[in-house]
Tab-separated table of N, CA, C and O in Angstrom:
chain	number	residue	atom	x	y	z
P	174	UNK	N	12.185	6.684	-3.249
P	174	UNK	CA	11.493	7.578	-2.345
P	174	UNK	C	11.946	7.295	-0.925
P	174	UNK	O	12.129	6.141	-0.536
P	175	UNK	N	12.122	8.338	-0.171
P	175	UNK	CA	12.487	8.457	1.305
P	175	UNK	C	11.373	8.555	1.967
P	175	UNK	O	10.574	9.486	1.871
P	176	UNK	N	11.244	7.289	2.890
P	176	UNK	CA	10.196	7.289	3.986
P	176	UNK	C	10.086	8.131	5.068
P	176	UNK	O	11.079	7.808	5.719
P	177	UNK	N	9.562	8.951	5.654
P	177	UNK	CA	9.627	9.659	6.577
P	177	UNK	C	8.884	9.259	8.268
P	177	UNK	O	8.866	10.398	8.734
P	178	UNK	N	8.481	8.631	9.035
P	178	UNK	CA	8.170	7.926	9.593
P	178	UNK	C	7.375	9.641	10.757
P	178	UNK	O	6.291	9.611	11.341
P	179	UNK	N	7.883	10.276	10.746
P	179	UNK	CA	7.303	11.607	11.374
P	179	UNK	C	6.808	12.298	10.545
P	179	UNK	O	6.475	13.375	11.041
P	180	UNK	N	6.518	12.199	9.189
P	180	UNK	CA	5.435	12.617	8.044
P	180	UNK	C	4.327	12.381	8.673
P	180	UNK	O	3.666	13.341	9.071
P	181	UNK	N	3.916	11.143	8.881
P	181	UNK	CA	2.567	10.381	9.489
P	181	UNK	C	1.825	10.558	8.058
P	181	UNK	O	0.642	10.899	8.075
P	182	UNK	N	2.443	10.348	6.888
P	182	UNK	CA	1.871	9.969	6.009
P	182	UNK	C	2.112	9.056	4.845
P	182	UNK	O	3.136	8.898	4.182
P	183	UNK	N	0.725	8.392	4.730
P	183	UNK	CA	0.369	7.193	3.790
P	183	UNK	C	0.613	7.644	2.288
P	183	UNK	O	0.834	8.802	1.933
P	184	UNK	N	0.531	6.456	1.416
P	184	UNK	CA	0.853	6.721	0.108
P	184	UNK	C	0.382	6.096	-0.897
P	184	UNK	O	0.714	4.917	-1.024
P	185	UNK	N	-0.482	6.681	-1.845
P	185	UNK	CA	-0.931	5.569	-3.018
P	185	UNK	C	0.023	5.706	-4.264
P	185	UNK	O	0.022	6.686	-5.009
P	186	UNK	N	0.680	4.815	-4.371
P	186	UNK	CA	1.346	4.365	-5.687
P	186	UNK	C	0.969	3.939	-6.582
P	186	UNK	O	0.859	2.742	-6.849
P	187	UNK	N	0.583	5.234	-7.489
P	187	UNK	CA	0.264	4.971	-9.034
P	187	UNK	C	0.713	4.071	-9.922
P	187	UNK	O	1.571	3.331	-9.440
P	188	UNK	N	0.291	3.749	-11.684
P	188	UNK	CA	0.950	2.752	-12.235
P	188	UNK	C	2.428	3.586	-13.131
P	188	UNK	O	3.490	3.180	-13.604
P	189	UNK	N	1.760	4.881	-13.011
P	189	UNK	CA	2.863	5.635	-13.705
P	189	UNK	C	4.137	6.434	-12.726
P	189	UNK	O	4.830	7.419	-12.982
P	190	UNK	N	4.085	5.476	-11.443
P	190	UNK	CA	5.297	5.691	-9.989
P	190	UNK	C	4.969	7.238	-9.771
P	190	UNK	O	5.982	7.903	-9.984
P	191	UNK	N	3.838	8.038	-9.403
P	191	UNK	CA	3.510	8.488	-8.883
P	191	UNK	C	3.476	8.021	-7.782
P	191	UNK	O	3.299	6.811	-7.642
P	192	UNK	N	3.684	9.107	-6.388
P	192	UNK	CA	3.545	8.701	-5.141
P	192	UNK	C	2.412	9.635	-4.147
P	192	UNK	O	2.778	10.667	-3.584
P	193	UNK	N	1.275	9.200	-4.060
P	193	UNK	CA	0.175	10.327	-4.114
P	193	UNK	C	-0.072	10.224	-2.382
P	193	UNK	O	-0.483	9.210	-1.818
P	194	UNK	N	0.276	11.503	-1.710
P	194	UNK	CA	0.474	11.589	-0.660
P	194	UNK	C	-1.461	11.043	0.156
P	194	UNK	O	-2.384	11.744	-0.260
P	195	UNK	N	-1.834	9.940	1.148
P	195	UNK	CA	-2.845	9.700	1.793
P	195	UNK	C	-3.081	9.837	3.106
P	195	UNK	O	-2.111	9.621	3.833
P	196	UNK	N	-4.063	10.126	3.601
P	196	UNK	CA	-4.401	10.068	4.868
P	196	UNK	C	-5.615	9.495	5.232
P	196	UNK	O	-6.503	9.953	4.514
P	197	UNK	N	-6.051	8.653	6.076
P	197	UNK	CA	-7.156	7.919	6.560
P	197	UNK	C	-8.302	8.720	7.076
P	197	UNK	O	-7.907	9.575	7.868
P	198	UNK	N	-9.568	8.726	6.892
P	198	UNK	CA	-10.683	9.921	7.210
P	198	UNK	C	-10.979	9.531	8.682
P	198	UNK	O	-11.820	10.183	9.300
P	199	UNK	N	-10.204	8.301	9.385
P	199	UNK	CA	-10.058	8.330	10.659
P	199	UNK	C	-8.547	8.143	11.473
P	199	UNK	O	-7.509	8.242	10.819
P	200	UNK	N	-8.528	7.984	12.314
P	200	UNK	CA	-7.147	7.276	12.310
P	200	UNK	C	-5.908	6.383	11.813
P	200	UNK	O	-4.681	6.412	11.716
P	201	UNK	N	-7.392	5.308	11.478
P	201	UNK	CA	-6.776	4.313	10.802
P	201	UNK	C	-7.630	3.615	9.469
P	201	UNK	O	-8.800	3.272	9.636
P	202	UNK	N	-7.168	3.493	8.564
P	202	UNK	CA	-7.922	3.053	7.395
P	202	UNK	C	-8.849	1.987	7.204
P	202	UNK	O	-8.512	0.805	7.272
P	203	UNK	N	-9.956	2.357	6.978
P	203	UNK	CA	-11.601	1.295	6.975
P	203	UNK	C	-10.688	0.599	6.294
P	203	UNK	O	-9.497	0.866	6.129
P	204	UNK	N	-11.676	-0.840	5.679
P	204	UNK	CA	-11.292	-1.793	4.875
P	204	UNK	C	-12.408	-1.254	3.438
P	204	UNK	O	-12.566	-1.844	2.369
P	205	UNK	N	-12.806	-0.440	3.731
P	205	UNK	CA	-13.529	0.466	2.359
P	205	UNK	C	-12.164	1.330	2.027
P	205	UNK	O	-11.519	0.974	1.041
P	206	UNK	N	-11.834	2.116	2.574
P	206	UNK	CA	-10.709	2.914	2.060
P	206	UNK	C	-9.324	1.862	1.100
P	206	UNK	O	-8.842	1.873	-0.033
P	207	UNK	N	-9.158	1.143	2.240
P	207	UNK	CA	-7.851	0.357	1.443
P	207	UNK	C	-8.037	-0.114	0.280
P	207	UNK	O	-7.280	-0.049	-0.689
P	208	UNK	N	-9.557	-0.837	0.408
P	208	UNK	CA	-10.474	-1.569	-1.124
P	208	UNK	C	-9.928	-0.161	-1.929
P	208	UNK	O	-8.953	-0.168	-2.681
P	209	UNK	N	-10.778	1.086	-1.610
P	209	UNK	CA	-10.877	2.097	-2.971
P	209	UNK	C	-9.276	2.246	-3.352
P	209	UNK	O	-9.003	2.246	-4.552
P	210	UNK	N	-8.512	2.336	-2.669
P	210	UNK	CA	-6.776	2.822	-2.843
P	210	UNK	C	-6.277	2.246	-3.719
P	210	UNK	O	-5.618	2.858	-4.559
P	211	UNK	N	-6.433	1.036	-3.766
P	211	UNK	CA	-6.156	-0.068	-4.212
P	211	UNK	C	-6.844	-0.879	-5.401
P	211	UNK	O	-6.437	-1.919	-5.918
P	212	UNK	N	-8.112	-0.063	-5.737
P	212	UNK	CA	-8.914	-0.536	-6.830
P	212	UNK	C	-10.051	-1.733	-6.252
P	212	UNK	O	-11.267	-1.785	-6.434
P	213	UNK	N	-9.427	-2.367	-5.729
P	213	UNK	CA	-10.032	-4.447	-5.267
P	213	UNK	C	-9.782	-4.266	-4.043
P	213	UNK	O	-9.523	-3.363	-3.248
P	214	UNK	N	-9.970	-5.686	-4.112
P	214	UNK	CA	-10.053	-6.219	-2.815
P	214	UNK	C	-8.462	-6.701	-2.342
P	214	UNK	O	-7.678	-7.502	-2.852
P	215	UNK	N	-8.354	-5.683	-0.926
P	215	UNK	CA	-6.625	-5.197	-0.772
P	215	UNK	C	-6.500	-7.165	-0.007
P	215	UNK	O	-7.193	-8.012	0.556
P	216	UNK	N	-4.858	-6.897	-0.628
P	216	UNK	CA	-4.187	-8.288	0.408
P	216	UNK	C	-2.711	-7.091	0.437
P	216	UNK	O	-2.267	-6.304	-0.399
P	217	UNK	N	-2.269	-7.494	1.948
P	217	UNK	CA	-0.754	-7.191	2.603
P	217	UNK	C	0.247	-7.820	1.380
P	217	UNK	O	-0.010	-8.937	0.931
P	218	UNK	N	1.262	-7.135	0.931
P	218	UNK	CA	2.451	-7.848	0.255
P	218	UNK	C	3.595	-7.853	0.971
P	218	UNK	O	4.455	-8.727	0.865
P	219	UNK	N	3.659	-6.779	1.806
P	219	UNK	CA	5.357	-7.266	2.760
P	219	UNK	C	4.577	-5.544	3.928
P	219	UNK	O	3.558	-4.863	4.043
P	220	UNK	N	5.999	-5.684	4.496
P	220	UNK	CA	5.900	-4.719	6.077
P	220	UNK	C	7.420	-4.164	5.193
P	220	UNK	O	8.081	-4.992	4.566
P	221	UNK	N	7.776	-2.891	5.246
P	221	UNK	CA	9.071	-2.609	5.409
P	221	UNK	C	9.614	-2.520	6.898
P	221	UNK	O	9.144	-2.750	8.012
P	222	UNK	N	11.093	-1.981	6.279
P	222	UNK	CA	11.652	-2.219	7.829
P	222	UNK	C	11.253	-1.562	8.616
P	222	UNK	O	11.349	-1.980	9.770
P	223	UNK	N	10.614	-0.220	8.379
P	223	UNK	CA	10.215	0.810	9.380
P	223	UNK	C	8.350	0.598	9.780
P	223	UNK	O	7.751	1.312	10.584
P	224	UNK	N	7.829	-0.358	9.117
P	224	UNK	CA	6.643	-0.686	9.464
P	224	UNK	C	5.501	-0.714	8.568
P	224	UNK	O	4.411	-1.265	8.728
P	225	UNK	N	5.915	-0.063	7.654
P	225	UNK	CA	4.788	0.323	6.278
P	225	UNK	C	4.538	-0.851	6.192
P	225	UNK	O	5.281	-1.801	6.439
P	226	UNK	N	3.070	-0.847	5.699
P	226	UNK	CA	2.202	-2.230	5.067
P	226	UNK	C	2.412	-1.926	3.408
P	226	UNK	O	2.592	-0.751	3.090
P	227	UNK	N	2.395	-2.868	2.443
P	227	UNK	CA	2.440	-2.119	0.891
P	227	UNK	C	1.255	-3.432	0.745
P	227	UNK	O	1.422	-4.651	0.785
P	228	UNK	N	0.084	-2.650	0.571
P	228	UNK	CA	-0.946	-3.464	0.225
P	228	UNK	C	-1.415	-3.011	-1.420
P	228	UNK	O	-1.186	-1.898	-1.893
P	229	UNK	N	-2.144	-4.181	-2.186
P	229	UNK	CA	-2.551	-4.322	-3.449
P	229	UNK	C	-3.254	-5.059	-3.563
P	229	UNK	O	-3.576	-5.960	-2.788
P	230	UNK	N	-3.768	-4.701	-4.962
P	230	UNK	CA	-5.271	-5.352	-5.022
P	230	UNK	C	-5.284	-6.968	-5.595
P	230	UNK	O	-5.025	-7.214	-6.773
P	231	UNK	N	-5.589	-7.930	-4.697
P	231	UNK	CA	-5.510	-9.177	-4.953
P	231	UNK	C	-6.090	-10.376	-6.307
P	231	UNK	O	-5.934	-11.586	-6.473
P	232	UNK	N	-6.791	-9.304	-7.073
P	232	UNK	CA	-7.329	-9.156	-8.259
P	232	UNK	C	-7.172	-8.730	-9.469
P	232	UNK	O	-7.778	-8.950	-10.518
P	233	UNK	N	-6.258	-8.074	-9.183
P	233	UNK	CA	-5.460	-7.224	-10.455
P	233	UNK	C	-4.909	-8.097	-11.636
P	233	UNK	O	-5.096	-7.816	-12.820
P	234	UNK	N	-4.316	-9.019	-11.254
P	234	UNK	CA	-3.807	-10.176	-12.626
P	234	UNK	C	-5.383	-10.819	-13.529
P	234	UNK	O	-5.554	-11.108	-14.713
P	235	UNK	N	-6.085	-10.846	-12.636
P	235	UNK	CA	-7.486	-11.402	-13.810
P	235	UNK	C	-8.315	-10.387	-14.010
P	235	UNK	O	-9.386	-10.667	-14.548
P	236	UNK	N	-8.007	-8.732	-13.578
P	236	UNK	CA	-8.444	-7.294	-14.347
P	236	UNK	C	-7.481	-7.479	-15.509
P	236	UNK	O	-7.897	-7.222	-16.639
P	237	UNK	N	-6.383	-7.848	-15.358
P	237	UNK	CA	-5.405	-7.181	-16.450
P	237	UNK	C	-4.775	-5.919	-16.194
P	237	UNK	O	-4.291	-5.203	-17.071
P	238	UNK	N	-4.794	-5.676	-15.009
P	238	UNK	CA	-4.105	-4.197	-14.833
P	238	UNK	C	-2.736	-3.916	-14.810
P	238	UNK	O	-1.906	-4.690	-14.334
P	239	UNK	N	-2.483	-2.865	-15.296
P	239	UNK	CA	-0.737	-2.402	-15.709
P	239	UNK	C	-0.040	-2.738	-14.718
P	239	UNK	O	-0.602	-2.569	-13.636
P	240	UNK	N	1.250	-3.261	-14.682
P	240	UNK	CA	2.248	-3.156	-13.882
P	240	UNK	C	2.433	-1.772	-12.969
P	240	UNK	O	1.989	-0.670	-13.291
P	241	UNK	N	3.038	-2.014	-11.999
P	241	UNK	CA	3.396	-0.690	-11.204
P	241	UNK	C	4.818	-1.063	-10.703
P	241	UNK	O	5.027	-1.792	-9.733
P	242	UNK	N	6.150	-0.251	-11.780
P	242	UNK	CA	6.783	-0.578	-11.528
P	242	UNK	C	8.226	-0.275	-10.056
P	242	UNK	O	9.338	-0.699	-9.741
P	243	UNK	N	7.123	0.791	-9.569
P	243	UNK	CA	7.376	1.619	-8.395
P	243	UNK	C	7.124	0.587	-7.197
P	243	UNK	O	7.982	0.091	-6.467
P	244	UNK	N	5.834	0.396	-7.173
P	244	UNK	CA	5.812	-0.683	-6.279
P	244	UNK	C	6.408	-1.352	-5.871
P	244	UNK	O	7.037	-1.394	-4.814
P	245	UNK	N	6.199	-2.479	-7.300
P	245	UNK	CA	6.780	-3.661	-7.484
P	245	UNK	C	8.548	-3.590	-6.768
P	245	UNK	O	8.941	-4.422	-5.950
P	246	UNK	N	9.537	-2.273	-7.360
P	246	UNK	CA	10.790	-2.489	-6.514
P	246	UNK	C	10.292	-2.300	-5.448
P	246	UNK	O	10.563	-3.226	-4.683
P	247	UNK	N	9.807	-1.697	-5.097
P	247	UNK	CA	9.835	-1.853	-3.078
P	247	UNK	C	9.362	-2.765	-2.476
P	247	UNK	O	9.989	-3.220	-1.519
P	248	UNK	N	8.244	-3.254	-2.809
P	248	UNK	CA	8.154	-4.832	-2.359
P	248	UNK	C	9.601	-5.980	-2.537
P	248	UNK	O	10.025	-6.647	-1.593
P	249	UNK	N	10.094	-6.002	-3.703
P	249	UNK	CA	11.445	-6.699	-4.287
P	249	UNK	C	12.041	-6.336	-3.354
P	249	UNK	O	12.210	-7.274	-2.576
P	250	UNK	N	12.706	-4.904	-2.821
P	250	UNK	CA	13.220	-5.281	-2.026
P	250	UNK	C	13.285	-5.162	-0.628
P	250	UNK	O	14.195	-4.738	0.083
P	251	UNK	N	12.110	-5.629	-0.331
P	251	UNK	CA	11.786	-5.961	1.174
P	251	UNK	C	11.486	-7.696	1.007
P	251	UNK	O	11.770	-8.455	1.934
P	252	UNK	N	10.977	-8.123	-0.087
P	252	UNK	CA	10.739	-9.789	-0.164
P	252	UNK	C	10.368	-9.866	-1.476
P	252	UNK	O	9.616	-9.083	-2.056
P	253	UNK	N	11.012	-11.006	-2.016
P	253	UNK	CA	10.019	-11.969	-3.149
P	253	UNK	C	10.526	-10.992	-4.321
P	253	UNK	O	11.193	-9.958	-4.344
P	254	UNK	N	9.929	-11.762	-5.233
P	254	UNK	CA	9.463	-11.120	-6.459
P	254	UNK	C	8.733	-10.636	-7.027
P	254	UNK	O	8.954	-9.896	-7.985
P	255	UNK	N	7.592	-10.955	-6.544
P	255	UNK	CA	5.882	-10.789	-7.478
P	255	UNK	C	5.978	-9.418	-7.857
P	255	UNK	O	6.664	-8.550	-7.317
P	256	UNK	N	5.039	-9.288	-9.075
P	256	UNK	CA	5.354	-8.116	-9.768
P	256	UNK	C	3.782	-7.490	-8.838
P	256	UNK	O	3.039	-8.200	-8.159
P	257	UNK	N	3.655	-6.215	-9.055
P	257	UNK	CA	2.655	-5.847	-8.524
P	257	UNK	C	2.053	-4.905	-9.276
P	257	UNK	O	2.585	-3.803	-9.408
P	258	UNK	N	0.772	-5.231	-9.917
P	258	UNK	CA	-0.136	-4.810	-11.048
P	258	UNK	C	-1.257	-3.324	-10.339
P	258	UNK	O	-1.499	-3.193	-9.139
P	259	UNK	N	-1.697	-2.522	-11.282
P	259	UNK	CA	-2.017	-1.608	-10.607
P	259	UNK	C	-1.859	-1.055	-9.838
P	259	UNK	O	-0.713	-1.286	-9.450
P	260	UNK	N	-2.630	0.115	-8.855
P	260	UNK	CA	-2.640	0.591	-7.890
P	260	UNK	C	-1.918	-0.055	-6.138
P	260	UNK	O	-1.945	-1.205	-5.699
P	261	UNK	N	-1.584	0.675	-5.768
P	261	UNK	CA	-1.152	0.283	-4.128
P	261	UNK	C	-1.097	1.218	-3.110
P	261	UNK	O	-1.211	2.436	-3.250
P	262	UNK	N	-0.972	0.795	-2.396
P	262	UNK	CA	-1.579	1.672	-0.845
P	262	UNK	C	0.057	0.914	-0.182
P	262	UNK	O	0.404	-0.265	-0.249
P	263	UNK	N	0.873	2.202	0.489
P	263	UNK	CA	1.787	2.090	1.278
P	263	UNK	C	1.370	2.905	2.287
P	263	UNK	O	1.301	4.133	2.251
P	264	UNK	N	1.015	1.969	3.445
P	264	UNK	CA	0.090	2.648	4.623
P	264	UNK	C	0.947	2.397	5.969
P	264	UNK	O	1.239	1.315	6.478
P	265	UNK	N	1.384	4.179	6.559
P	265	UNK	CA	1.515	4.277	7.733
P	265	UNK	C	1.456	3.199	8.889
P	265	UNK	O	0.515	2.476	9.217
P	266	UNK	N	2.540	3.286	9.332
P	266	UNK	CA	2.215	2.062	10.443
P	266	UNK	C	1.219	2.344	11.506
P	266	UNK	O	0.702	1.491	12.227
P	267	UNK	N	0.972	3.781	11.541
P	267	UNK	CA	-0.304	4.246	12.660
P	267	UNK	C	-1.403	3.886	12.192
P	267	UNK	O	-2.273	3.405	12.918
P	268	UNK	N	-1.621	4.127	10.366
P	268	UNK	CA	-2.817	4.205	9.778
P	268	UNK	C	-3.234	2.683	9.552
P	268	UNK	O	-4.414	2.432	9.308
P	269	UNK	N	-2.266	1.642	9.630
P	269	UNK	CA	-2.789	0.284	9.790
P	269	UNK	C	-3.389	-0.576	10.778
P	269	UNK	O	-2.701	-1.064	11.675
P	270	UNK	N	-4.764	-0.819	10.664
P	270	UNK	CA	-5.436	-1.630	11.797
P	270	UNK	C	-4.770	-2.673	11.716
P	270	UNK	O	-4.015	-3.125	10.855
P	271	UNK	N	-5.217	-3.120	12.977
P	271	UNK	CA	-4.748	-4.156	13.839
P	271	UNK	C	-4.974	-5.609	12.966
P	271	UNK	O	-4.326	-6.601	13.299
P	272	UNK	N	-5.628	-5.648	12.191
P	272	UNK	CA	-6.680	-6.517	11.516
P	272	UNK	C	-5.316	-7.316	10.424
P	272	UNK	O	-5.121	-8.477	10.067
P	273	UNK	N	-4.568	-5.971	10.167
P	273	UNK	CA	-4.016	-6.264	8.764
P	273	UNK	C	-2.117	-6.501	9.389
P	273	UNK	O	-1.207	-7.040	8.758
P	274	UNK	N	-2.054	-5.875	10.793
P	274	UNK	CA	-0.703	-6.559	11.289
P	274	UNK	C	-0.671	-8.083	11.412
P	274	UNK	O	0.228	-8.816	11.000
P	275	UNK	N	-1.457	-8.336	11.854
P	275	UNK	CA	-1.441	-10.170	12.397
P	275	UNK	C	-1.393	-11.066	11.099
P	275	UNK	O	-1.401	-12.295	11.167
P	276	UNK	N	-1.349	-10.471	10.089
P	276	UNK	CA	-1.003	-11.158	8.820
P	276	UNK	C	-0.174	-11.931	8.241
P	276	UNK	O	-0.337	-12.237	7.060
């Protein structure tokens, strides 16, 4: 998938690499929104180069939830390996509070 950085839009990545176009009901995404996107309780996995956060739910390995194998490459290749289970939130660099850059 091609990032568009003048889209100004966010993205939830399904387990079946769906890429489900998001937008924040304010500017920038509560920490209720990211929770629901994400299933759990969200943690940051990498920044791409253009600024995206790819957050997931930090809980997902002791749900048991499916792989997402969409994700998972784009995290790979921005850092690491970790596979990334369920749902994810690839969130706008506008739509990310401040809270979740300093990470």
């Amino acid at each position: 998938m091609q990032l568009d950085l003048q889209n100004n839009l966010s993205y939830i990545i399904r387990t079946d690499g769906e890429f489900v176009p998001a937008m924040p009901d304010d500017d920038q995404f509560s920490p209720e929104q990211i929770t629901d996107h994400v299933g759990g309780p969200p943690e940051v996995v990498c920044f791409t180069a253009d600024g995206y956060a790819l957050f997931r739910n930090r809980d997902a390995k002791s749900s048991a939830l499916p792989r997402n194998d969409a994700a998972t490459l784009l995290q790979q290749s921005v850092s690491g390996s970790d596979d990334i289970l369920g749902r994810a939130l690839l969130a706008h660099p506008n739509h990310i509070p401040a809270f979740w850059k300093s990470r």
